[in-house]
Amino acid sequence: MTTITRPAGTVSVRVPAKINLQLSVGPLRADGYHDVVTVYHAVALFDEITVSAADRTSVEVTGEGVASVPLGPTNLAVKAAAALAKATGRRSRSVSGGSSGRGSSVGSSGRGAAGGSGRSSFRGSSAGGSGGSSPRGSTAVKIEIRKRIPVAAGLAGGSADAAATLVACNELWRTGLSPSELAEIAANLGSDVPFALAGGTAVGLGRGEQLTTALAAGSYDWVLAFGATGLATPDVYAACDRLRAARKSGDGVPAATPPELSTELMAALRTGDPAEVGPLLSNDLQPAALSLQPLLRRALAAGKEHGALGAVVSGSGPTCAFLASDADAASELAVGITGAGVCRAVVQVTGPAPGACLVDSGIAT
Ligand code: C5P
């Protein structure tokens, strides 16, 4: 058995990707969001975040799609550390250098190295935004993100990293916040962040941040097909609004009706039978994602052709999720979809997976 020993004062957290088994989208709200009814399902594809006390806040990203991970203050993990620091009233000491981050990222414009996988980093001011000179009691942290969840893929990878950073800093700083207090901070960071904390299978209302655990039995075998390029969530919601507006002016049908939870899907999830669940997967954002990346149609078709029980774009896409009857069927499906040449890569995963949890802590007890 291999034991990984972390240096004292570091905390590591593992956090899953999510797919949406149902995503029903209501009309555009005045605040720019849409009311949704969604069924989140965490899958065993994990990012790992390690935080440690530091003189200055820095982010280092390795792994899948680092080129597209924002570095510096716009990184959601940095925002998560800052939000936790603020909520718990941690001191942030001023140091010379002021509040703007000093990017030392590889490449330009605060992003990482070119290429799908690699390493990039940023060093800036304290997470609190006003500098931090002392590891003890300061808000400055070194955040290391090991990515396996693709970026801008509809799998809530950025939200997952934010959730993991909340859990890690909560432990590092011994703030003692409860899960519900962390969930409240998470909801302000992004609609999908509370679910990354919770994991499992859950119904999300409001923007998606109001969670109720779903009564779901069994475990499910999935194949995820990753797109060649990402899709930005706001672009996909905007495309959804445009498609609905065009439809409304065409046939007089209301652009969007209030979303409702699928009682059929909830009943199917209680049986634990993938053959019941597969045909009930649904996503109101799918037509919008397909309009932006027409190749996704071929990916969905290839999955069905190779025996998927259900095929759906996950969230805002472009990842397509395919449900299989068991692990062997998922392996065959993965081979078939790979052979069809309609996506960048496929992975086989199971769900539900647990939410953000500590994997290691070098904190003395
Ligand atoms: O909550 P989050 O920051 O992840 O949302 C990103 C963007 O996705 C929002 O700015 C909005 O454009 C869109 N969105 C939405 N309705 C939701 C969730 C997200 O319109 N329920």
Short mmCIF file of C-alpha atoms and ligand atoms in Angstrom, two decimals:
data_model
loop_
_atom_site.label_atom_id
_atom_site.label_comp_id
_atom_site.label_asym_id
_atom_site.label_seq_id
_atom_site.Cartn_x
_atom_site.Cartn_y
_atom_site.Cartn_z
CA MET A 1 0.00 0.00 0.00
CA THR A 2 1.27 3.48 -0.88
CA THR A 3 0.86 6.21 1.68
CA ILE A 4 1.07 9.78 0.46
CA THR A 5 2.43 12.07 3.12
CA ARG A 6 1.50 15.73 2.79
CA PRO A 7 3.56 18.51 4.30
CA ALA A 8 2.12 19.92 7.51
CA GLY A 9 -0.40 22.70 6.89
CA THR A 10 -1.81 21.37 3.62
CA VAL A 11 -5.28 20.04 2.93
CA SER A 12 -6.42 18.05 -0.13
CA VAL A 13 -10.01 17.65 -1.27
CA ARG A 14 -11.43 15.49 -4.04
CA VAL A 15 -14.53 16.73 -5.85
CA PRO A 16 -16.72 15.16 -8.54
CA ALA A 17 -18.08 16.30 -11.91
CA LYS A 18 -21.85 16.45 -12.36
CA ILE A 19 -24.21 15.58 -15.14
CA ASN A 20 -27.88 16.59 -15.32
CA LEU A 21 -30.42 13.79 -15.67
CA GLN A 22 -33.13 16.42 -16.15
CA LEU A 23 -32.59 20.10 -16.91
CA SER A 24 -35.80 22.05 -17.43
CA VAL A 25 -35.32 25.76 -18.02
CA GLY A 26 -37.92 28.46 -17.39
CA PRO A 27 -38.05 31.98 -18.84
CA LEU A 28 -35.23 34.50 -18.47
CA ARG A 29 -35.47 36.29 -15.09
CA ALA A 30 -34.86 39.98 -14.47
CA ASP A 31 -31.49 39.13 -12.83
CA GLY A 32 -30.19 37.43 -15.99
CA TYR A 33 -30.67 33.88 -14.65
CA HIS A 34 -33.32 31.30 -15.51
CA ASP A 35 -35.39 29.35 -13.03
CA VAL A 36 -34.54 25.69 -13.49
CA VAL A 37 -35.71 22.33 -12.27
CA THR A 38 -32.79 19.98 -12.54
CA VAL A 39 -31.78 16.54 -11.34
CA TYR A 40 -28.06 16.61 -10.62
CA HIS A 41 -26.04 13.39 -10.55
CA ALA A 42 -22.40 13.37 -9.42
CA VAL A 43 -20.09 11.02 -11.34
CA ALA A 44 -16.73 9.52 -10.43
CA LEU A 45 -14.57 11.91 -12.42
CA PHE A 46 -12.68 13.98 -9.87
CA ASP A 47 -10.58 17.11 -9.63
CA GLU A 48 -8.26 17.34 -6.63
CA ILE A 49 -7.51 20.61 -4.87
CA THR A 50 -4.68 21.11 -2.39
CA VAL A 51 -4.49 24.29 -0.34
CA SER A 52 -1.70 25.42 1.95
CA ALA A 53 -0.96 28.53 3.96
CA ALA A 54 1.25 30.96 2.02
CA ASP A 55 2.55 34.51 2.01
CA ARG A 56 0.62 35.37 -1.10
CA THR A 57 -2.30 33.75 -2.87
CA SER A 58 -1.32 31.70 -5.90
CA VAL A 59 -3.05 29.22 -8.20
CA GLU A 60 -1.34 26.38 -9.98
CA VAL A 61 -3.28 24.20 -12.41
CA THR A 62 -2.17 20.90 -13.88
CA GLY A 63 -3.93 18.33 -16.04
CA GLU A 64 -6.94 18.41 -18.35
CA GLY A 65 -7.47 21.67 -20.30
CA VAL A 66 -5.25 23.94 -18.22
CA ALA A 67 -4.99 26.37 -21.14
CA SER A 68 -8.59 27.44 -20.60
CA VAL A 69 -8.56 27.70 -16.81
CA PRO A 70 -8.68 31.33 -15.77
CA LEU A 71 -5.85 32.23 -13.43
CA GLY A 72 -5.81 35.02 -10.91
CA PRO A 73 -8.74 36.70 -9.18
CA THR A 74 -11.33 35.51 -11.71
CA ASN A 75 -10.60 31.87 -10.91
CA LEU A 76 -13.64 30.57 -9.01
CA ALA A 77 -11.41 28.73 -6.53
CA VAL A 78 -9.69 32.03 -5.62
CA LYS A 79 -13.12 33.64 -5.26
CA ALA A 80 -14.19 30.75 -3.00
CA ALA A 81 -11.22 31.24 -0.67
CA ALA A 82 -11.92 34.98 -0.56
CA ALA A 83 -15.64 34.43 0.13
CA LEU A 84 -14.90 32.04 3.00
CA ALA A 85 -12.33 34.43 4.45
CA LYS A 86 -14.85 37.26 4.31
CA ALA A 87 -17.67 35.21 5.78
CA THR A 88 -15.55 34.08 8.71
CA GLY A 89 -13.97 37.50 9.33
CA ARG A 90 -10.40 36.37 8.85
CA ARG A 91 -7.87 39.16 8.89
CA SER A 92 -6.09 40.09 5.72
CA ARG A 93 -2.90 42.03 6.29
CA SER A 94 -1.74 44.61 3.81
CA VAL A 95 1.58 44.17 2.14
CA SER A 96 3.30 46.32 -0.39
CA GLY A 97 2.10 45.53 -3.87
CA GLY A 98 -1.53 46.51 -3.37
CA SER A 99 -4.58 44.66 -4.45
CA SER A 100 -3.93 43.73 -8.05
CA GLY A 101 -2.59 40.28 -8.76
CA ARG A 102 0.83 39.83 -10.31
CA GLY A 103 0.26 37.23 -12.93
CA SER A 104 3.19 34.98 -13.66
CA SER A 105 1.22 32.66 -15.85
CA VAL A 106 2.78 30.89 -18.76
CA GLY A 107 1.53 32.48 -21.96
CA SER A 108 -0.47 35.67 -22.00
CA SER A 109 -3.66 37.28 -20.67
CA GLY A 110 -3.71 35.41 -17.41
CA ARG A 111 -4.32 32.02 -18.93
CA GLY A 112 -2.21 28.92 -18.91
CA ALA A 113 0.09 27.23 -21.33
CA ALA A 114 -1.15 26.25 -24.76
CA GLY A 115 -2.24 22.67 -25.20
CA GLY A 116 -4.78 20.41 -23.57
CA SER A 117 -2.76 19.39 -20.59
CA GLY A 118 0.10 20.92 -18.71
CA ARG A 119 0.85 23.27 -15.92
CA SER A 120 0.21 26.94 -15.36
CA SER A 121 0.29 29.21 -12.40
CA PHE A 122 -0.50 32.63 -11.01
CA ARG A 123 0.77 34.52 -8.00
CA GLY A 124 -1.20 37.46 -6.77
CA SER A 125 -2.31 39.29 -3.69
CA SER A 126 -4.07 37.69 -0.73
CA ALA A 127 -7.31 35.86 -1.42
CA GLY A 128 -9.04 38.63 0.48
CA GLY A 129 -7.79 41.03 -2.13
CA SER A 130 -5.71 43.24 0.12
CA GLY A 131 -2.56 41.24 0.61
CA GLY A 132 -1.48 38.83 3.29
CA SER A 133 1.97 38.63 4.84
CA SER A 134 1.47 36.04 7.51
CA PRO A 135 0.30 32.49 6.91
CA ARG A 136 -1.27 32.44 10.36
CA GLY A 137 -4.58 34.29 10.41
CA SER A 138 -4.07 35.63 6.89
CA THR A 139 -6.26 34.85 3.92
CA ALA A 140 -3.41 33.97 1.58
CA VAL A 141 -3.31 30.41 0.28
CA LYS A 142 -1.52 28.42 -2.34
CA ILE A 143 -4.22 26.61 -4.36
CA GLU A 144 -3.10 23.65 -6.46
CA ILE A 145 -5.74 22.30 -8.84
CA ARG A 146 -5.23 18.91 -10.46
CA LYS A 147 -7.83 18.79 -13.21
CA ARG A 148 -9.44 15.75 -14.70
CA ILE A 149 -12.83 17.41 -15.30
CA PRO A 150 -12.73 19.20 -18.67
CA VAL A 151 -13.26 22.96 -18.69
CA ALA A 152 -16.42 24.56 -20.19
CA ALA A 153 -17.84 21.08 -20.70
CA GLY A 154 -21.21 21.19 -18.91
CA LEU A 155 -19.74 19.14 -16.06
CA ALA A 156 -19.42 22.00 -13.55
CA GLY A 157 -15.64 21.62 -13.24
CA GLY A 158 -15.05 25.23 -12.17
CA SER A 159 -17.89 24.97 -9.64
CA ALA A 160 -16.36 21.73 -8.36
CA ASP A 161 -13.00 23.44 -7.80
CA ALA A 162 -14.73 26.26 -5.91
CA ALA A 163 -16.59 23.79 -3.70
CA ALA A 164 -13.39 21.85 -3.00
CA THR A 165 -11.57 25.07 -2.10
CA LEU A 166 -14.33 25.96 0.37
CA VAL A 167 -14.01 22.57 2.07
CA ALA A 168 -10.20 22.70 2.04
CA CYS A 169 -9.92 26.26 3.42
CA ASN A 170 -12.61 25.50 5.99
CA GLU A 171 -10.34 22.74 7.25
CA LEU A 172 -7.06 24.66 6.85
CA TRP A 173 -8.39 27.68 8.71
CA ARG A 174 -10.40 25.60 11.19
CA THR A 175 -13.35 27.92 10.73
CA GLY A 176 -15.75 25.20 11.88
CA LEU A 177 -18.51 26.25 9.50
CA SER A 178 -21.30 23.71 9.15
CA PRO A 179 -22.20 22.12 5.79
CA SER A 180 -25.26 24.38 5.53
CA GLU A 181 -23.18 27.49 6.20
CA LEU A 182 -20.72 26.39 3.52
CA ALA A 183 -23.64 25.73 1.15
CA GLU A 184 -24.84 29.31 1.63
CA ILE A 185 -21.44 30.70 0.64
CA ALA A 186 -21.34 28.19 -2.23
CA ALA A 187 -24.68 29.41 -3.61
CA ASN A 188 -23.32 32.94 -3.94
CA LEU A 189 -20.33 31.67 -5.92
CA GLY A 190 -22.34 29.86 -8.60
CA SER A 191 -25.53 27.94 -9.24
CA ASP A 192 -23.81 24.51 -9.36
CA VAL A 193 -21.39 25.01 -6.46
CA PRO A 194 -23.73 23.77 -3.67
CA PHE A 195 -24.28 20.50 -5.55
CA ALA A 196 -20.53 19.92 -5.87
CA LEU A 197 -20.41 20.08 -2.06
CA ALA A 198 -23.33 17.68 -1.69
CA GLY A 199 -22.75 15.09 -4.44
CA GLY A 200 -25.01 12.06 -4.91
CA THR A 201 -28.23 12.64 -6.82
CA ALA A 202 -30.27 15.74 -5.97
CA VAL A 203 -33.04 17.95 -7.27
CA GLY A 204 -31.99 21.59 -7.82
CA LEU A 205 -34.49 24.45 -7.92
CA GLY A 206 -34.16 28.23 -8.25
CA ARG A 207 -30.95 28.83 -10.23
CA GLY A 208 -30.08 25.22 -9.35
CA GLU A 209 -28.66 26.12 -5.94
CA GLN A 210 -31.67 25.03 -3.82
CA LEU A 211 -31.02 21.34 -3.28
CA THR A 212 -33.06 18.38 -2.06
CA THR A 213 -31.51 14.92 -1.98
CA ALA A 214 -33.26 12.62 -4.47
CA LEU A 215 -34.43 9.15 -3.50
CA ALA A 216 -32.32 7.24 -6.00
CA ALA A 217 -31.38 3.57 -5.80
CA GLY A 218 -28.45 1.70 -7.27
CA SER A 219 -25.47 2.84 -9.19
CA TYR A 220 -25.24 3.72 -12.88
CA ASP A 221 -22.62 3.15 -15.58
CA TRP A 222 -22.01 6.11 -17.84
CA VAL A 223 -19.87 7.00 -20.81
CA LEU A 224 -19.00 10.67 -21.18
CA ALA A 225 -17.94 11.98 -24.59
CA PHE A 226 -15.95 15.24 -24.48
CA GLY A 227 -16.25 17.84 -27.25
CA ALA A 228 -13.26 19.21 -29.14
CA THR A 229 -13.98 22.74 -27.87
CA GLY A 230 -15.89 24.07 -24.88
CA LEU A 231 -19.16 25.96 -24.63
CA ALA A 232 -19.66 28.97 -22.33
CA THR A 233 -22.75 28.53 -20.15
CA PRO A 234 -24.11 32.09 -20.68
CA ASP A 235 -23.83 31.61 -24.48
CA VAL A 236 -25.88 28.42 -24.34
CA TYR A 237 -28.61 29.97 -22.17
CA ALA A 238 -28.70 32.96 -24.56
CA ALA A 239 -29.01 30.62 -27.56
CA CYS A 240 -31.86 28.83 -25.76
CA ASP A 241 -33.67 32.18 -25.31
CA ARG A 242 -33.14 33.05 -28.99
CA LEU A 243 -34.46 29.70 -30.20
CA ARG A 244 -37.51 30.04 -27.97
CA ALA A 245 -38.19 33.61 -29.13
CA ALA A 246 -38.01 32.49 -32.78
CA ARG A 247 -40.35 29.59 -32.06
CA LYS A 248 -42.81 31.87 -30.30
CA SER A 249 -42.98 34.34 -33.18
CA GLY A 250 -43.38 31.39 -35.57
CA ASP A 251 -46.26 29.45 -34.07
CA GLY A 252 -47.61 31.48 -31.13
CA VAL A 253 -46.49 28.85 -28.58
CA PRO A 254 -45.29 30.48 -25.32
CA ALA A 255 -41.49 30.90 -25.35
CA ALA A 256 -41.00 29.10 -22.03
CA THR A 257 -43.29 27.68 -19.39
CA PRO A 258 -42.42 27.22 -15.68
CA PRO A 259 -40.22 24.14 -15.36
CA GLU A 260 -41.57 21.04 -13.60
CA LEU A 261 -39.86 18.04 -12.04
CA SER A 262 -40.36 14.82 -14.03
CA THR A 263 -42.24 12.48 -11.69
CA GLU A 264 -41.54 9.66 -14.19
CA LEU A 265 -37.77 10.20 -13.86
CA MET A 266 -37.99 10.33 -10.06
CA ALA A 267 -39.96 7.04 -10.04
CA ALA A 268 -37.43 5.46 -12.41
CA LEU A 269 -34.53 6.55 -10.18
CA ARG A 270 -36.21 4.84 -7.21
CA THR A 271 -36.19 1.54 -9.12
CA GLY A 272 -32.43 1.77 -9.71
CA ASP A 273 -32.99 0.28 -13.18
CA PRO A 274 -30.95 2.04 -15.90
CA ALA A 275 -33.35 0.76 -18.57
CA GLU A 276 -36.11 2.79 -16.87
CA VAL A 277 -33.95 5.88 -16.38
CA GLY A 278 -32.30 6.02 -19.83
CA PRO A 279 -35.30 7.06 -21.96
CA LEU A 280 -36.26 9.77 -19.43
CA LEU A 281 -33.01 11.80 -19.59
CA SER A 282 -33.87 15.32 -20.79
CA ASN A 283 -32.24 18.69 -21.22
CA ASP A 284 -33.94 21.92 -22.38
CA LEU A 285 -30.49 23.35 -23.22
CA GLN A 286 -29.76 20.53 -25.66
CA PRO A 287 -31.24 22.22 -28.77
CA ALA A 288 -29.20 25.35 -27.97
CA ALA A 289 -25.99 23.34 -27.48
CA LEU A 290 -26.66 21.47 -30.75
CA SER A 291 -27.23 24.76 -32.57
CA LEU A 292 -23.81 25.97 -31.38
CA GLN A 293 -22.00 22.65 -32.01
CA PRO A 294 -23.88 20.67 -34.69
CA LEU A 295 -21.35 17.79 -34.42
CA LEU A 296 -22.98 16.86 -31.11
CA ARG A 297 -25.92 15.40 -33.06
CA ARG A 298 -23.56 12.81 -34.50
CA ALA A 299 -22.13 12.05 -31.06
CA LEU A 300 -25.64 11.47 -29.62
CA ALA A 301 -26.58 9.33 -32.62
CA ALA A 302 -23.37 7.26 -32.32
CA GLY A 303 -24.11 6.53 -28.66
CA LYS A 304 -27.65 5.35 -29.42
CA GLU A 305 -26.36 3.25 -32.33
CA HIS A 306 -23.90 1.52 -30.00
CA GLY A 307 -26.54 0.55 -27.46
CA ALA A 308 -26.87 3.48 -25.03
CA LEU A 309 -30.05 3.26 -22.97
CA GLY A 310 -30.19 7.04 -22.96
CA ALA A 311 -28.17 9.88 -24.47
CA VAL A 312 -28.22 13.52 -23.44
CA VAL A 313 -26.08 16.64 -23.54
CA SER A 314 -24.92 17.38 -19.99
CA GLY A 315 -25.89 20.84 -18.72
CA SER A 316 -24.81 23.51 -21.17
CA GLY A 317 -22.63 20.97 -23.01
CA PRO A 318 -20.80 20.04 -25.05
CA THR A 319 -20.19 16.81 -23.07
CA CYS A 320 -22.65 14.07 -24.02
CA ALA A 321 -23.63 11.52 -21.34
CA PHE A 322 -24.63 7.99 -22.33
CA LEU A 323 -26.21 5.52 -19.92
CA ALA A 324 -25.32 1.84 -20.17
CA SER A 325 -26.95 -1.21 -18.58
CA ASP A 326 -23.75 -2.26 -16.75
CA ALA A 327 -19.97 -1.81 -16.72
CA ASP A 328 -19.38 -4.25 -19.61
CA ALA A 329 -21.97 -2.52 -21.78
CA ALA A 330 -20.38 0.83 -20.90
CA SER A 331 -16.96 -0.47 -22.06
CA GLU A 332 -18.44 -1.56 -25.38
CA LEU A 333 -20.24 1.73 -25.73
CA ALA A 334 -17.02 3.65 -25.04
CA VAL A 335 -15.21 1.67 -27.75
CA GLY A 336 -18.05 2.24 -30.23
CA ILE A 337 -18.24 5.99 -29.63
CA THR A 338 -14.45 6.32 -29.82
CA GLY A 339 -14.49 4.44 -33.14
CA ALA A 340 -17.16 6.76 -34.54
CA GLY A 341 -14.66 9.64 -34.29
CA VAL A 342 -17.27 12.15 -33.15
CA CYS A 343 -15.60 13.47 -30.02
CA ARG A 344 -12.22 14.37 -28.53
CA ALA A 345 -12.16 11.67 -25.84
CA VAL A 346 -14.44 9.35 -23.89
CA VAL A 347 -14.34 8.22 -20.27
CA GLN A 348 -16.31 5.54 -18.46
CA VAL A 349 -17.58 6.60 -15.04
CA THR A 350 -20.06 5.49 -12.40
CA GLY A 351 -22.57 7.55 -10.46
CA PRO A 352 -23.66 8.65 -8.00
CA ALA A 353 -20.35 9.82 -6.49
CA PRO A 354 -19.91 11.59 -3.14
CA GLY A 355 -19.51 15.36 -2.98
CA ALA A 356 -16.36 17.29 -2.09
CA CYS A 357 -14.50 15.43 0.65
CA LEU A 358 -11.14 15.57 2.38
CA VAL A 359 -8.65 13.06 1.05
CA ASP A 360 -5.74 14.16 3.14
CA SER A 361 -4.90 16.76 5.70
CA GLY A 362 -1.47 17.65 6.99
CA ILE A 363 -3.09 19.73 9.73
CA ALA A 364 -1.97 18.68 13.21
CA THR A 365 -4.93 17.71 15.40
O1 C5P B 1 -24.41 30.54 -11.62
P1 C5P B 1 -23.32 30.56 -12.62
O2 C5P B 1 -22.33 31.66 -12.37
O3 C5P B 1 -22.65 29.25 -12.83
O4 C5P B 1 -24.02 30.91 -14.01
C1 C5P B 1 -23.29 31.26 -15.16
C2 C5P B 1 -24.23 31.87 -16.17
O5 C5P B 1 -25.15 30.88 -16.66
C3 C5P B 1 -25.11 32.98 -15.67
O6 C5P B 1 -24.46 34.21 -15.73
C4 C5P B 1 -26.29 32.91 -16.60
O7 C5P B 1 -25.99 33.52 -17.82
C5 C5P B 1 -26.42 31.42 -16.86
N1 C5P B 1 -27.39 30.75 -15.97
C6 C5P B 1 -28.74 31.00 -16.13
N2 C5P B 1 -29.64 30.38 -15.30
C7 C5P B 1 -29.22 29.52 -14.36
C8 C5P B 1 -27.85 29.24 -14.18
C9 C5P B 1 -26.96 29.89 -15.01
O8 C5P B 1 -29.15 31.78 -17.00
N3 C5P B 1 -30.14 28.90 -13.58
#
